GROMACS .gro file of N, CA and C in nm:
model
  318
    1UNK      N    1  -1.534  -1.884   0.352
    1UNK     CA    2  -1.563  -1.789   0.459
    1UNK      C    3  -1.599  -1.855   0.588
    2UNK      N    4  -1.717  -1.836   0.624
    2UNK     CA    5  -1.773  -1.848   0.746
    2UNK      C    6  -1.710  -1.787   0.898
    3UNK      N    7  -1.766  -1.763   1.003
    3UNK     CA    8  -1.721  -1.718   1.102
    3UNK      C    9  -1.681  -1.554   1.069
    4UNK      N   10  -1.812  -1.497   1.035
    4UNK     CA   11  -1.738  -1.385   0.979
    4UNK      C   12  -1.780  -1.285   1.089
    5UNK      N   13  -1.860  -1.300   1.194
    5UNK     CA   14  -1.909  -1.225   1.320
    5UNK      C   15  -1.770  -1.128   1.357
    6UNK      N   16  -1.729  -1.227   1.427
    6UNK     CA   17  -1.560  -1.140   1.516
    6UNK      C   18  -1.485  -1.079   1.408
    7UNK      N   19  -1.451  -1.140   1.311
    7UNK     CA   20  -1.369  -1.107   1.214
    7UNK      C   21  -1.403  -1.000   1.129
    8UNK      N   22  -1.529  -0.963   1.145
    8UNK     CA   23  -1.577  -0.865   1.076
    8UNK      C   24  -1.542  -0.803   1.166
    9UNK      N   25  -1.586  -0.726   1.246
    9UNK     CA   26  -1.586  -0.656   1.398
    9UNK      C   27  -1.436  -0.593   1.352
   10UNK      N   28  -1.309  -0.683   1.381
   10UNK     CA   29  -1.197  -0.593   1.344
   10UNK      C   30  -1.177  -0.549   1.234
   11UNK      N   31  -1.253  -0.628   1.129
   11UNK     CA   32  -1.233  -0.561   0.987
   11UNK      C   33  -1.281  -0.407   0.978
   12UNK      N   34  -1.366  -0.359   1.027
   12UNK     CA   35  -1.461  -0.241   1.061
   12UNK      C   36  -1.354  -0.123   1.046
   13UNK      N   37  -1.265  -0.147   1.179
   13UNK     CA   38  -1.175  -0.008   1.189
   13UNK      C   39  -1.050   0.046   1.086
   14UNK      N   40  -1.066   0.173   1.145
   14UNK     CA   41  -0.970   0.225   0.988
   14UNK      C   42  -0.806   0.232   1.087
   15UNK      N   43  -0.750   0.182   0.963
   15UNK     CA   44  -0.589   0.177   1.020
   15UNK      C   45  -0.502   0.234   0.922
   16UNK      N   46  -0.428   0.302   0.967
   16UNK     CA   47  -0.254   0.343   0.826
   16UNK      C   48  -0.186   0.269   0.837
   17UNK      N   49  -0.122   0.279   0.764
   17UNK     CA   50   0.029   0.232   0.783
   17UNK      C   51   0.105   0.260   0.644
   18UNK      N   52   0.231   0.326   0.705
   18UNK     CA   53   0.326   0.342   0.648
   18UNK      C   54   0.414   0.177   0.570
   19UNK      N   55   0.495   0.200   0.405
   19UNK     CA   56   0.544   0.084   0.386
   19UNK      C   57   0.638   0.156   0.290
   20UNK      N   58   0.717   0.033   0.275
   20UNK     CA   59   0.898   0.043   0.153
   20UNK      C   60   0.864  -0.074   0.092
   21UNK      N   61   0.905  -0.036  -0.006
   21UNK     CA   62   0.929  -0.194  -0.089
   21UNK      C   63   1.066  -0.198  -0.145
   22UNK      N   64   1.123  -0.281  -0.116
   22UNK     CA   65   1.251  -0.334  -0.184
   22UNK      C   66   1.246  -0.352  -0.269
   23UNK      N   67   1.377  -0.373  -0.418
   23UNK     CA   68   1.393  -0.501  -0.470
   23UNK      C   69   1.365  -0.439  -0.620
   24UNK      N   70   1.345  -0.474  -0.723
   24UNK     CA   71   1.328  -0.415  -0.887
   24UNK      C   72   1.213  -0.341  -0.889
   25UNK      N   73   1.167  -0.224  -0.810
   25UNK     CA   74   1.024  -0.194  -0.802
   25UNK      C   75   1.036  -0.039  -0.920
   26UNK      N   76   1.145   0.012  -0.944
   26UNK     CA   77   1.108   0.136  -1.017
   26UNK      C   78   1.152   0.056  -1.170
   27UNK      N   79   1.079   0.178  -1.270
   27UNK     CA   80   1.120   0.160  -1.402
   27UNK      C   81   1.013   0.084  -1.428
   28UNK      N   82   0.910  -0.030  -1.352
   28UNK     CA   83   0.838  -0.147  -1.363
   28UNK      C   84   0.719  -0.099  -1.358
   29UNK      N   85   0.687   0.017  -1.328
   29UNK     CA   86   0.527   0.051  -1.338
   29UNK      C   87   0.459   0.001  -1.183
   30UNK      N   88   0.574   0.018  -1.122
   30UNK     CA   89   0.498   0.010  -0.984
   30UNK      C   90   0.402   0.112  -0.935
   31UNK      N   91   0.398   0.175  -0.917
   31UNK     CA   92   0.334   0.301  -0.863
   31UNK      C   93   0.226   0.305  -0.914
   32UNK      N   94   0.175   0.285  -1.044
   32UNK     CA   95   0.060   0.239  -1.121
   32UNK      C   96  -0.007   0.151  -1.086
   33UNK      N   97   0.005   0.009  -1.060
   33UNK     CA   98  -0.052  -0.119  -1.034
   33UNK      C   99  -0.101  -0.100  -0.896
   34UNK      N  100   0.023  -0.020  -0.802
   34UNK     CA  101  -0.028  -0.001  -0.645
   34UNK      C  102  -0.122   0.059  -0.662
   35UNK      N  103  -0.141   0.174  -0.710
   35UNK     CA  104  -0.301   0.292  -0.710
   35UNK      C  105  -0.410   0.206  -0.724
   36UNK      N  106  -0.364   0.108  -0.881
   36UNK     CA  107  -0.502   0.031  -0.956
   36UNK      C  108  -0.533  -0.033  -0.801
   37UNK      N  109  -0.451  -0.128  -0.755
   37UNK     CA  110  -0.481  -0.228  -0.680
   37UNK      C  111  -0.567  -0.187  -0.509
   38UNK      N  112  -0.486  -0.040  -0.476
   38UNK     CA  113  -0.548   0.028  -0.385
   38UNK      C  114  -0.721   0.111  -0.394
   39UNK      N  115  -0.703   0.115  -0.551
   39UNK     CA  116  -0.878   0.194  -0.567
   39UNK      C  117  -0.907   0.054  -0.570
   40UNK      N  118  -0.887  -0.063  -0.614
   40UNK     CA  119  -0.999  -0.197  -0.630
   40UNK      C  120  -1.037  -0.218  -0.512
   41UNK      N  121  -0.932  -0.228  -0.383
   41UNK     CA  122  -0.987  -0.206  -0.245
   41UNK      C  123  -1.030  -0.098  -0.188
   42UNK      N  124  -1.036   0.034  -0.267
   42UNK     CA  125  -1.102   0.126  -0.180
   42UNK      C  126  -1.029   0.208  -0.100
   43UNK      N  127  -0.903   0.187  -0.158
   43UNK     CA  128  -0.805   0.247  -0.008
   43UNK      C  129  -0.741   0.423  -0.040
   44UNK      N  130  -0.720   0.454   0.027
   44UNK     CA  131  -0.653   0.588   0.015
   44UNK      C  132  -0.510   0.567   0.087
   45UNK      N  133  -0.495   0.658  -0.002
   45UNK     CA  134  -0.317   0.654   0.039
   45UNK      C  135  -0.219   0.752  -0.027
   46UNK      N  136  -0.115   0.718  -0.026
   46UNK     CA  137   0.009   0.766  -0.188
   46UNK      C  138   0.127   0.635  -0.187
   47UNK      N  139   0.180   0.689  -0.294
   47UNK     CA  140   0.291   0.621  -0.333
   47UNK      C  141   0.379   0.718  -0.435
   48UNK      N  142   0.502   0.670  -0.363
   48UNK     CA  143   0.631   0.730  -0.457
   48UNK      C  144   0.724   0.660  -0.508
   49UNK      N  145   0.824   0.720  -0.578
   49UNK     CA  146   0.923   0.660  -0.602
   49UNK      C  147   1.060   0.727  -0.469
   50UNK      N  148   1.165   0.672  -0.419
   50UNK     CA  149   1.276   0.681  -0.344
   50UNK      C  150   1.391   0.726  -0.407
   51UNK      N  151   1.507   0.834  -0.367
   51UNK     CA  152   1.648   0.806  -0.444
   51UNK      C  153   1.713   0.709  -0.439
   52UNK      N  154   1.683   0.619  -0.319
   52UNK     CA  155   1.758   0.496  -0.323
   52UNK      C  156   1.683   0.360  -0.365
   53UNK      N  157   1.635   0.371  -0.454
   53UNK     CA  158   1.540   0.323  -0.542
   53UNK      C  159   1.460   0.171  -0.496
   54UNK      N  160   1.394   0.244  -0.378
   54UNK     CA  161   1.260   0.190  -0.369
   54UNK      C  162   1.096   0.286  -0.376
   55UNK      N  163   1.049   0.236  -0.308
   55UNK     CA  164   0.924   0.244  -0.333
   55UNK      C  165   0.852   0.296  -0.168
   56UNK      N  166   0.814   0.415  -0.143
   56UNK     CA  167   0.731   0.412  -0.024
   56UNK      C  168   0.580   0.468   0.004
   57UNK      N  169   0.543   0.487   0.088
   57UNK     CA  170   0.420   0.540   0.097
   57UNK      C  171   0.314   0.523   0.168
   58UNK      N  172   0.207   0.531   0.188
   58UNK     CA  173   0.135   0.519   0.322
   58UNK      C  174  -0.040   0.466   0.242
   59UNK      N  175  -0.099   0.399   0.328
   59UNK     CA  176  -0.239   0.303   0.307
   59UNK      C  177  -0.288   0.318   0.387
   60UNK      N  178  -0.404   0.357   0.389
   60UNK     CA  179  -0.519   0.391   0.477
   60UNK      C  180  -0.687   0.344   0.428
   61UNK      N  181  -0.727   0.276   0.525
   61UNK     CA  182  -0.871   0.221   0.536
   61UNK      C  183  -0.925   0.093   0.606
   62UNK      N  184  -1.020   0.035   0.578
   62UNK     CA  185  -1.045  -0.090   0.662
   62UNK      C  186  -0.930  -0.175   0.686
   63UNK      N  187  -0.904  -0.232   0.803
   63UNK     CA  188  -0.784  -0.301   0.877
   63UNK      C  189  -0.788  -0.422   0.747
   64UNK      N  190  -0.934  -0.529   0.720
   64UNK     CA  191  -0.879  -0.654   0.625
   64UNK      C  192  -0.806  -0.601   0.512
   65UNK      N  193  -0.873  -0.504   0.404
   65UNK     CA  194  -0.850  -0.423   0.314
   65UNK      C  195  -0.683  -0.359   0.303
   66UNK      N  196  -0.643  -0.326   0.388
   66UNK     CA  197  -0.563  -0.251   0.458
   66UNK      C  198  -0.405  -0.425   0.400
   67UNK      N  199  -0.481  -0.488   0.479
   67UNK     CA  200  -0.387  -0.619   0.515
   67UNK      C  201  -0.360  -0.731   0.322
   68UNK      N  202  -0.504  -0.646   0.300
   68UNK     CA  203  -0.450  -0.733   0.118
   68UNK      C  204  -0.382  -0.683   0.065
   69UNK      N  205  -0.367  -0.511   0.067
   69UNK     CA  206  -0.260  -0.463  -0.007
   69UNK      C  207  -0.138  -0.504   0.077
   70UNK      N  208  -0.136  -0.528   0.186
   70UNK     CA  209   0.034  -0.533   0.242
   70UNK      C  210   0.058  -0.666   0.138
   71UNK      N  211   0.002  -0.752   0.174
   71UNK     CA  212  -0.020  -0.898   0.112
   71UNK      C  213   0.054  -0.856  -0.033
   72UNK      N  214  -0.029  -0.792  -0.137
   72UNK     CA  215  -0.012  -0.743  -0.264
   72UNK      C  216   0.123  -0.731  -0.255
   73UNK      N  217   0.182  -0.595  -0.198
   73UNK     CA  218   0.296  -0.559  -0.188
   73UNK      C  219   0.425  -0.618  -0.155
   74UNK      N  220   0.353  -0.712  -0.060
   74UNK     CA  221   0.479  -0.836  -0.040
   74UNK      C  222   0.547  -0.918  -0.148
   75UNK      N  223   0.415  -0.983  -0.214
   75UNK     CA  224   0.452  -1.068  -0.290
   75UNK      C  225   0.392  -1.057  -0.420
   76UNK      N  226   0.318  -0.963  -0.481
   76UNK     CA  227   0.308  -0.958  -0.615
   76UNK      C  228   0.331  -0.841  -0.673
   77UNK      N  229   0.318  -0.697  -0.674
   77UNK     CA  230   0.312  -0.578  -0.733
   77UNK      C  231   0.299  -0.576  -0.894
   78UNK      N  232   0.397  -0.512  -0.925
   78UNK     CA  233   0.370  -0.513  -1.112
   78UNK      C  234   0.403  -0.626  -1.188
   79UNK      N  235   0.354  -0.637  -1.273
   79UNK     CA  236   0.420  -0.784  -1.339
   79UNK      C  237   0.560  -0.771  -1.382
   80UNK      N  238   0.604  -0.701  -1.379
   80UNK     CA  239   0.799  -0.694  -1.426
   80UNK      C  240   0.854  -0.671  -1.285
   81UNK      N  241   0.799  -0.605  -1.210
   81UNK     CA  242   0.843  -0.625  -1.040
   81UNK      C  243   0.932  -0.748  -0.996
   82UNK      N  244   1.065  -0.735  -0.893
   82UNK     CA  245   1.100  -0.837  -0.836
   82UNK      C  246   1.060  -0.779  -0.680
   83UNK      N  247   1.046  -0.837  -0.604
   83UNK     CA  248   1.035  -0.784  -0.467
   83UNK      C  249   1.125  -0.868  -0.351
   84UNK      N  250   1.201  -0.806  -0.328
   84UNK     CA  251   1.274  -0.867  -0.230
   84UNK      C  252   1.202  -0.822  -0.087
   85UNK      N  253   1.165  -0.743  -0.048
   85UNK     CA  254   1.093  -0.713   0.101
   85UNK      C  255   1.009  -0.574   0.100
   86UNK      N  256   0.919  -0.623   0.172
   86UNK     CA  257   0.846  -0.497   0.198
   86UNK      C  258   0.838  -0.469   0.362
   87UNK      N  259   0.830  -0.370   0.389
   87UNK     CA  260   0.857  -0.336   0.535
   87UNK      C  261   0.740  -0.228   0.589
   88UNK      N  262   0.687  -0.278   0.668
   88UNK     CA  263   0.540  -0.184   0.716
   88UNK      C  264   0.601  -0.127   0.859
   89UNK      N  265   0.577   0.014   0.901
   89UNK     CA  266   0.545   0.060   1.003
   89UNK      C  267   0.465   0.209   1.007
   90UNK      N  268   0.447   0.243   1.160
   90UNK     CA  269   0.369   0.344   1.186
   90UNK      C  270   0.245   0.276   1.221
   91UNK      N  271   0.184   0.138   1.210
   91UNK     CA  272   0.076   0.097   1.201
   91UNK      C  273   0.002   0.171   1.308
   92UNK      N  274  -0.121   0.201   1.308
   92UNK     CA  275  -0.197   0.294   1.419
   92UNK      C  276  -0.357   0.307   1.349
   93UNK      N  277  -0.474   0.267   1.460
   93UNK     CA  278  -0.603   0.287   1.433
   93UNK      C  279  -0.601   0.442   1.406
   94UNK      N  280  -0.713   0.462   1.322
   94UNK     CA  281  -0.791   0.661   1.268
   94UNK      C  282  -0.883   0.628   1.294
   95UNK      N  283  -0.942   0.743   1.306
   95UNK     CA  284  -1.071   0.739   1.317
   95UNK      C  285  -1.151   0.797   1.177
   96UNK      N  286  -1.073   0.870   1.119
   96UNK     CA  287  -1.098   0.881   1.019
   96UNK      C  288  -1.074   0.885   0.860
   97UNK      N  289  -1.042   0.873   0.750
   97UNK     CA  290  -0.968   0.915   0.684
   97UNK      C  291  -0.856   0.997   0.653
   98UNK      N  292  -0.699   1.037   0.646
   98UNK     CA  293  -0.682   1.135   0.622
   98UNK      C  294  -0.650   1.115   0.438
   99UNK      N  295  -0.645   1.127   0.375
   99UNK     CA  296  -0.626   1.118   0.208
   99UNK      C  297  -0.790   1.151   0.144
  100UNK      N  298  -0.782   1.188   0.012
  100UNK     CA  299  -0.920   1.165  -0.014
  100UNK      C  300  -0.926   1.079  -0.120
  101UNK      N  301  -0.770   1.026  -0.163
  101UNK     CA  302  -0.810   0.936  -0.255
  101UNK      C  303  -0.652   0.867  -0.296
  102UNK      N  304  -0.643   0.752  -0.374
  102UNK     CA  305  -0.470   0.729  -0.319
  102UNK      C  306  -0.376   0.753  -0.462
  103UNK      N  307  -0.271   0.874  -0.435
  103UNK     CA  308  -0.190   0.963  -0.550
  103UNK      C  309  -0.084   0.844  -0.547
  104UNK      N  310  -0.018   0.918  -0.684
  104UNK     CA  311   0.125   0.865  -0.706
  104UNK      C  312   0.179   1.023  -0.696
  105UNK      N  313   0.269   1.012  -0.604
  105UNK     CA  314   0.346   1.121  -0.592
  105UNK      C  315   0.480   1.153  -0.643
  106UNK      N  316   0.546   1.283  -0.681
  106UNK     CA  317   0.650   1.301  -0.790
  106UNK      C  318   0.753   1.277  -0.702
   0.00000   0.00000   0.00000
């Protein structure tokens, strides 16, 4: 750690952001591991499955928090998962929550 003054400071604010995941993500129990991995951080959100078989959905809460699941999503998700890319946009500060807790959606 250390130097956690400033860095905290931006950690503070709440941010969304919208994301896709590429690559072997259905059939693998993705959507599961994202929830687990999003309540371990606290985050609210959803996640679905795509017809063109990826993965999308939206993350909401503290900006660091916020930045481990992208992290997650990039490069690890379910253990049978391949991930070829994940793609974030919409990024934008809230002020508040909107979710009350993070779904897997049908």
């Amino acid at each position: 750690g250390g130097g956690a003054g400033a860095a905290m400071a931006d950690g503070e604010g709440l941010v969304s952001v919208d994301y896709e995941v590429h690559g072997k993500v259905q059939g693998v129990f993705f959507r599961k591991y994202t929830q687990g991995e999003a309540k371990r951080l606290g985050l609210v959100g959803w996640v679905q499955n795509t017809t063109h078989g990826t993965v999308q959905g939206q993350i909401q809460g503290p900006t660091a928090r916020v930045r481990e699941l992208q992290e997650w999503l990039k490069k690890i998700g379910s253990p049978q998962s391949r991930i070829s890319r994940a793609e974030f946009s919409n990024e934008k500060k809230i002020k508040a929550l909107e979710h009350k807790e993070f779904q897997i959606l049908k």
